[in-house]
Amino acid sequence: MPAMDNPAANSSDRTDFRESMHRKHEDRNKSTLVGFTDDDPPSSSRRSNHHPRVLDHYSLPTPSSTVRFRSAHVHVYDSQGSQLILEERLTTRNTAQGKASSLSLHENGEQTNTTANVTVKRVINSSPELLFLRGIYSAIAFFKGAFLFIFAVGLLLFLISDLANQAKVIIFNGTGDNKDLAFPLIGTILSIPVFLHGLTQLMTLITSFVTDVFAGSPLFNSFGCGVVLTNWIKFTFFIGIPALTFVGLLLSGSQDFHSITLITTFVSVTFLFFCFSVRVVCLRVSSCLYLVKELYEREDMTTTERLKYTILTAEESTLSGKVHKNYVYDSNVYDLKRLDSNSMIGGGNDKALYLYSSHGQRYIKFTQLMPRGLFTTLDLPMRCWTQAEIDFNIPFYTKTSWSLESVFCRIKNESHIALVSGPSALTTQQSFSSMVCYFFGVVFYILLVTGLMVFAQVSATVIAAVVCLFVAYWLWQGRKEYRMIKHANTILRRLQSDGNDNADGSDDNEDDYDSALFQKWETFMVTKPTPAFAWFSFIVKNILIAMIPLSYFCYSRNLVGAMTYLVLFLLCFEKHYFDIGPIVEALGSFGTLGMEPGTSLAHSGLLGAATRNEWQQKSRLYHITRMNNNASRRIWSKLLNFFAVLFGVVAMAAISSGPGQEEGVAPNVTFPSNSTFFYDVPQEEVSPMCNVNFGNNNGSNATSSLTSPVKYLADYNFLTIISYFKIDSIQPLLDTWFGEGEAFLDEDVIPTFREAHPDLPSAASFQLVSFSDGSAIVCVRGTTTYFDFLVDARLWYAASLFQLVQSAVPFGFAFDALIDFCVNRLSELEASSVKKVSYYVETTAFVNYLRKSGKYTTVSITGHSLGGGLALITGAQTQTLAIAISAPSAVMGRSAVTPEISLEDIKQRSYSVIPQRDIISHLGGEHMNSAGIKCRAGANDFFACHYAYRSLCELMYTCGNVKRPVYCECVSMGYPEPTSIDGSGTSLEFSCEVI
């Protein structure tokens, strides 16, 4: 045992200490097993020794209930709506000869044979009402989880887009120099790891909360408040408070009873989740502080010393050089708690088939190259126990549990046991089917990826390269599968040879075991940091990731961001430095947690807990520990990292691409040499949507005059297209479309407006077109730059993600009021610098500027994609007619804009054109007034239906172009060739080629 003032003085002492701990752990396994007892002497200890002891392992969510019922000992295990019942019965019969499991003398002196039989059965103890109630609990908790996930995505988005916006202002607008960007840049970059890990931890907690609620709250019930009180607490917050609120609002005559009840339920569940999370964190911290004194074998540790050595153990585990190796063992020769570091050095032994090493080798070499005093190389690699090895909670593949689905979908890197001999062993047909299924899966994945790339019209070179990579990877995987099968055949041959050796007539095979292939990961520590370097690393990391980002948020006066960062940092700190994993790696078990003082650990918890208190504390810690290693954490981590990388790439592209808005592109629409081509549609077949007639529904400002050149919905579609073009090319196109002297591009109005409003951002791109009747239309351009993409995401990410959640929850339409509340809360995450660059701020101010000028009789606004969404927001805010083409809806995100807009404003002032199969126009909720049009593009052209050019062709083909010219590109998009008016027989293709 190393001295407490220097717990890791040198590598040899530390190694001896760890190995002595493992030897003690081995000795404990050889001790006499202790049955499961309560604090009082158990009834099982007073009964006949013929009854086997049934021990509850701490991996169970709830302990068993043991009762005497109808001359049997019954053990009841609850499991999510059903009960697993084990009935132990003793059967006695007279015997004169032969072996017996237990021999005794009957009252009449006859020899009897007593056998203990255990019957296992499953009983359903749930009801539709119970499932419905738990479903309500889970739906509410699920919605809370969805809110936190959307909160996490939004936090990353606002963080990265704020950095991109600051870089844009400083670098391109000349308001500062590069030194002014250094602090925000460093603060933002250093905060990203904390945000990612903290949000992942938060999502892991909410996932555990949701699953625990649906399972009947076994973890919640173990928090020490008692089952009765815990159930009343859960009932109060899930049902009681919302129900009382609902009834009270009905009695008061409130018209908003539905929305207020939903918000009350959300807040109530939020508080319950907060209590759940705080309790989980406290239990993790207290367990670490308890077990660390057992790790260092000192009971008189002070709290400060426990904190010190808990942090030191975690930091050493993080910085240590570890290698992870994958082995396949024969279960008959594998010792679960063996101390065999030589197997790591030699790359395997005769007991195991070594498959491959995982990550770790390069980092070990890096630590070995570091200067002396930072890392030490252990004389003998140190074995680190994993949670799976400690619990031995590994699934079996037997001939009854085997299925093609389980083989096809099994997690490749997790341990499993496949029986190869014995009555429950996998059959030859099952083994062969597993191999065939594996290769079928390989072929299926390769064909699936190839098919998707062909469907997406990816080039043949890229397809060939991707397929080659897939084939190489699966050949490597197939090599491992082949080696495992070969190893299984070796075991079978050995068993057959052993059977021939026992052909002498001996039938004493009671000690024989079934053989199995046992695939598992083993971890070895090769290098470790010195205590001085571990503490240095701890101090530097916490200064970098705590002090600098927090100072930046306070400096930028982003109070919400600072508080959020502080909470997430504390979550990360607790997860990293009070993780039970490093301590359990050294102890090889949960130690004496929950045991009476002075009691020795009889069997390391491998076979069960000795007392109910021990089981309760270890089971609780076991399920809390699994939160950090379960699949949900890996999924959330990958998902949040994906969004962070996506937003980061877009932000870097936006910064490197230039100031933001482009001047426009050259026109890519071509009109024929004459305008004598038209799509002839009979008047009775023309849809009412084709003509502009909003005067009766949209107020005085939205009414178009009877003499206005803008008469058709296609006119607005055309105006959205020209907003993408360079200014000097717009007027000729207006003359061609509307006729000369009908439409004019007012180039000077926008610069004059921006000079008069220097405080407004000049990020949005729009044009102003006036007409001969005195009306004007603002044409807002859609997404063309990476900054535009960030604006799209900021405005519609919350509404779009909540839209997916709403579709996933039964009766999701009932949560509309709650979605509005959540979107409004999420909008508060935005920093002030981000809100200032919202494009709708400028477009709304510009429309108000035009209306106050009195220069135009009526003003309306139109746009495509992002421009259409901005038009819908501006139209509702300024009470102006808005026509949107392929735009996201403003319905679900209406509370996130400033000032807020109402459903009535959107309904009275907006109209949307929604092409078939256009994903963008279906985001943000259902449009209040809309017209659906067909999309004739191929199904493998994913974004073609979103193009404004195709929408214009569809409107002209469906409505008839009347007095508007058909442009040449419509035919190339798959539309029929229009008819020539003059009857000359000249084709559209010929007229376009003349140009």
GROMACS .gro file of C-alpha atoms in nm, residues 310-500:
model
  191
  310THR     CA    1  -1.105   1.088  -0.641
  311ILE     CA    2  -0.998   1.367  -0.877
  312LEU     CA    3  -0.644   1.229  -0.899
  313THR     CA    4  -0.769   0.879  -0.982
  314ALA     CA    5  -0.996   1.013  -1.257
  315GLU     CA    6  -0.722   1.233  -1.408
  316GLU     CA    7  -0.468   0.949  -1.405
  317SER     CA    8  -0.719   0.718  -1.572
  318THR     CA    9  -0.787   0.978  -1.842
  319LEU     CA   10  -0.421   1.042  -1.923
  320SER     CA   11  -0.301   0.681  -1.893
  321GLY     CA   12  -0.199   0.492  -2.202
  322LYS     CA   13  -0.436   0.198  -2.237
  323VAL     CA   14  -0.475  -0.064  -2.504
  324HIS     CA   15  -0.801  -0.248  -2.568
  325LYS     CA   16  -0.771  -0.601  -2.703
  326ASN     CA   17  -1.039  -0.832  -2.831
  327TYR     CA   18  -1.015  -1.203  -2.744
  328VAL     CA   19  -1.221  -1.514  -2.795
  329TYR     CA   20  -1.202  -1.766  -2.509
  330ASP     CA   21  -1.308  -2.121  -2.449
  331SER     CA   22  -1.532  -2.084  -2.144
  332ASN     CA   23  -1.396  -2.404  -1.986
  333VAL     CA   24  -1.044  -2.263  -1.957
  334TYR     CA   25  -1.125  -1.894  -1.903
  335ASP     CA   26  -1.085  -1.761  -1.550
  336LEU     CA   27  -1.315  -1.463  -1.509
  337LYS     CA   28  -1.097  -1.280  -1.256
  338ARG     CA   29  -0.757  -1.390  -1.377
  339LEU     CA   30  -0.443  -1.180  -1.338
  340ASP     CA   31  -0.261  -1.247  -1.662
  341SER     CA   32  -0.079  -0.940  -1.785
  342ASN     CA   33   0.152  -1.166  -1.985
  343SER     CA   34  -0.133  -1.231  -2.226
  344MET     CA   35  -0.118  -0.866  -2.325
  345ILE     CA   36   0.260  -0.869  -2.365
  346GLY     CA   37   0.268  -1.184  -2.570
  347GLY     CA   38  -0.028  -1.085  -2.782
  348GLY     CA   39  -0.236  -1.375  -2.658
  349ASN     CA   40  -0.189  -1.721  -2.508
  350ASP     CA   41  -0.298  -2.077  -2.560
  351LYS     CA   42  -0.622  -2.011  -2.373
  352ALA     CA   43  -0.747  -1.732  -2.599
  353LEU     CA   44  -0.773  -1.641  -2.963
  354TYR     CA   45  -0.648  -1.285  -3.006
  355LEU     CA   46  -0.844  -1.101  -3.274
  356TYR     CA   47  -0.727  -0.740  -3.287
  357SER     CA   48  -0.645  -0.427  -3.088
  358SER     CA   49  -0.857  -0.119  -3.070
  359HIS     CA   50  -0.741   0.242  -3.031
  360GLY     CA   51  -0.465   0.319  -2.785
  361GLN     CA   52  -0.138   0.205  -2.941
  362ARG     CA   53  -0.043   0.540  -3.090
  363TYR     CA   54  -0.124   0.731  -2.774
  364ILE     CA   55   0.090   0.488  -2.572
  365LYS     CA   56   0.385   0.553  -2.802
  366PHE     CA   57   0.325   0.926  -2.770
  367THR     CA   58   0.334   0.910  -2.388
  368GLN     CA   59   0.652   0.702  -2.400
  369LEU     CA   60   0.821   0.975  -2.605
  370MET     CA   61   0.729   1.246  -2.355
  371PRO     CA   62   1.003   1.388  -2.124
  372ARG     CA   63   1.079   1.209  -1.801
  373GLY     CA   64   0.868   1.322  -1.510
  374LEU     CA   65   0.546   1.340  -1.712
  375PHE     CA   66   0.466   0.974  -1.779
  376THR     CA   67   0.601   0.644  -1.651
  377THR     CA   68   0.593   0.311  -1.832
  378LEU     CA   69   0.477   0.029  -1.608
  379ASP     CA   70   0.710  -0.267  -1.572
  380LEU     CA   71   0.413  -0.498  -1.624
  381PRO     CA   72   0.096  -0.385  -1.802
  382MET     CA   73  -0.181  -0.342  -1.548
  383ARG     CA   74  -0.518  -0.508  -1.599
  384CYS     CA   75  -0.817  -0.270  -1.587
  385TRP     CA   76  -1.150  -0.433  -1.516
  386THR     CA   77  -1.447  -0.323  -1.720
  387GLN     CA   78  -1.805  -0.305  -1.599
  388ALA     CA   79  -1.901  -0.605  -1.811
  389GLU     CA   80  -1.626  -0.817  -1.654
  390ILE     CA   81  -1.725  -0.715  -1.303
  391ASP     CA   82  -2.095  -0.785  -1.350
  392PHE     CA   83  -2.055  -1.069  -1.599
  393ASN     CA   84  -2.387  -0.951  -1.736
  394ILE     CA   85  -2.339  -1.092  -2.086
  395PRO     CA   86  -2.606  -1.238  -2.319
  396PHE     CA   87  -2.602  -1.603  -2.424
  397TYR     CA   88  -2.662  -1.742  -2.771
  398THR     CA   89  -2.827  -2.082  -2.735
  399LYS     CA   90  -3.030  -2.291  -2.972
  400THR     CA   91  -3.352  -2.150  -2.825
  401SER     CA   92  -3.246  -1.784  -2.797
  402TRP     CA   93  -3.083  -1.777  -3.141
  403SER     CA   94  -3.256  -1.598  -3.427
  404LEU     CA   95  -3.148  -1.450  -3.757
  405GLU     CA   96  -3.267  -1.107  -3.641
  406SER     CA   97  -3.045  -1.117  -3.333
  407VAL     CA   98  -2.747  -1.229  -3.540
  408PHE     CA   99  -2.805  -0.967  -3.807
  409CYS     CA  100  -2.863  -0.679  -3.563
  410ARG     CA  101  -2.623  -0.766  -3.282
  411ILE     CA  102  -2.377  -0.503  -3.168
  412LYS     CA  103  -2.045  -0.615  -3.312
  413ASN     CA  104  -1.818  -0.478  -3.038
  414GLU     CA  105  -2.010  -0.602  -2.735
  415SER     CA  106  -1.931  -0.924  -2.551
  416HIS     CA  107  -2.146  -1.229  -2.600
  417ILE     CA  108  -2.135  -1.602  -2.526
  418ALA     CA  109  -2.214  -1.863  -2.790
  419LEU     CA  110  -2.263  -2.220  -2.668
  420VAL     CA  111  -2.090  -2.479  -2.886
  421SER     CA  112  -2.148  -2.796  -2.683
  422GLY     CA  113  -2.406  -2.929  -2.442
  423PRO     CA  114  -2.784  -2.973  -2.465
  424SER     CA  115  -2.842  -2.601  -2.533
  425ALA     CA  116  -2.558  -2.559  -2.780
  426LEU     CA  117  -2.613  -2.398  -3.116
  427THR     CA  118  -2.685  -2.653  -3.385
  428THR     CA  119  -2.479  -2.692  -3.699
  429GLN     CA  120  -2.762  -2.545  -3.904
  430GLN     CA  121  -2.779  -2.239  -3.677
  431SER     CA  122  -2.405  -2.183  -3.694
  432PHE     CA  123  -2.410  -2.216  -4.071
  433SER     CA  124  -2.712  -1.983  -4.094
  434SER     CA  125  -2.530  -1.727  -3.880
  435MET     CA  126  -2.239  -1.727  -4.122
  436VAL     CA  127  -2.468  -1.702  -4.423
  437CYS     CA  128  -2.662  -1.421  -4.252
  438TYR     CA  129  -2.338  -1.236  -4.187
  439PHE     CA  130  -2.230  -1.251  -4.551
  440PHE     CA  131  -2.583  -1.167  -4.664
  441GLY     CA  132  -2.566  -0.857  -4.445
  442VAL     CA  133  -2.231  -0.761  -4.599
  443VAL     CA  134  -2.368  -0.796  -4.952
  444PHE     CA  135  -2.689  -0.615  -4.855
  445TYR     CA  136  -2.502  -0.315  -4.707
  446ILE     CA  137  -2.277  -0.286  -5.011
  447LEU     CA  138  -2.570  -0.312  -5.254
  448LEU     CA  139  -2.775  -0.066  -5.047
  449VAL     CA  140  -2.502   0.197  -5.048
  450THR     CA  141  -2.439   0.139  -5.417
  451GLY     CA  142  -2.809   0.163  -5.499
  452LEU     CA  143  -2.850   0.488  -5.306
  453MET     CA  144  -2.552   0.644  -5.483
  454VAL     CA  145  -2.679   0.533  -5.824
  455PHE     CA  146  -3.024   0.671  -5.741
  456ALA     CA  147  -2.866   1.001  -5.638
  457GLN     CA  148  -2.676   1.010  -5.969
  458VAL     CA  149  -2.332   1.001  -5.808
  459SER     CA  150  -2.042   0.962  -6.051
  460ALA     CA  151  -1.916   0.614  -6.127
  461THR     CA  152  -1.569   0.697  -5.992
  462VAL     CA  153  -1.705   0.789  -5.650
  463ILE     CA  154  -1.927   0.480  -5.645
  464ALA     CA  155  -1.633   0.253  -5.726
  465ALA     CA  156  -1.414   0.414  -5.457
  466VAL     CA  157  -1.683   0.382  -5.189
  467VAL     CA  158  -1.759   0.021  -5.281
  468CYS     CA  159  -1.389  -0.068  -5.263
  469LEU     CA  160  -1.366   0.083  -4.914
  470PHE     CA  161  -1.671  -0.113  -4.802
  471VAL     CA  162  -1.537  -0.438  -4.946
  472ALA     CA  163  -1.199  -0.388  -4.776
  473TYR     CA  164  -1.364  -0.319  -4.441
  474TRP     CA  165  -1.594  -0.619  -4.457
  475LEU     CA  166  -1.314  -0.848  -4.567
  476TRP     CA  167  -1.129  -0.745  -4.252
  477GLN     CA  168  -1.440  -0.815  -4.047
  478GLY     CA  169  -1.495  -1.143  -4.229
  479ARG     CA  170  -1.142  -1.253  -4.142
  480LYS     CA  171  -1.230  -1.222  -3.773
  481GLU     CA  172  -1.553  -1.418  -3.821
  482TYR     CA  173  -1.362  -1.691  -4.001
  483ARG     CA  174  -1.105  -1.713  -3.721
  484MET     CA  175  -1.385  -1.742  -3.465
  485ILE     CA  176  -1.547  -2.028  -3.658
  486LYS     CA  177  -1.213  -2.200  -3.692
  487HIS     CA  178  -1.158  -2.161  -3.317
  488ALA     CA  179  -1.504  -2.311  -3.251
  489ASN     CA  180  -1.419  -2.613  -3.465
  490THR     CA  181  -1.098  -2.660  -3.264
  491ILE     CA  182  -1.301  -2.667  -2.943
  492LEU     CA  183  -1.546  -2.919  -3.087
  493ARG     CA  184  -1.264  -3.147  -3.196
  494ARG     CA  185  -1.111  -3.126  -2.849
  495LEU     CA  186  -1.445  -3.214  -2.692
  496GLN     CA  187  -1.484  -3.511  -2.925
  497SER     CA  188  -1.133  -3.623  -2.835
  498ASP     CA  189  -1.217  -3.595  -2.463
  499GLY     CA  190  -1.530  -3.800  -2.523
  500ASN     CA  191  -1.326  -4.078  -2.684
   0.00000   0.00000   0.00000
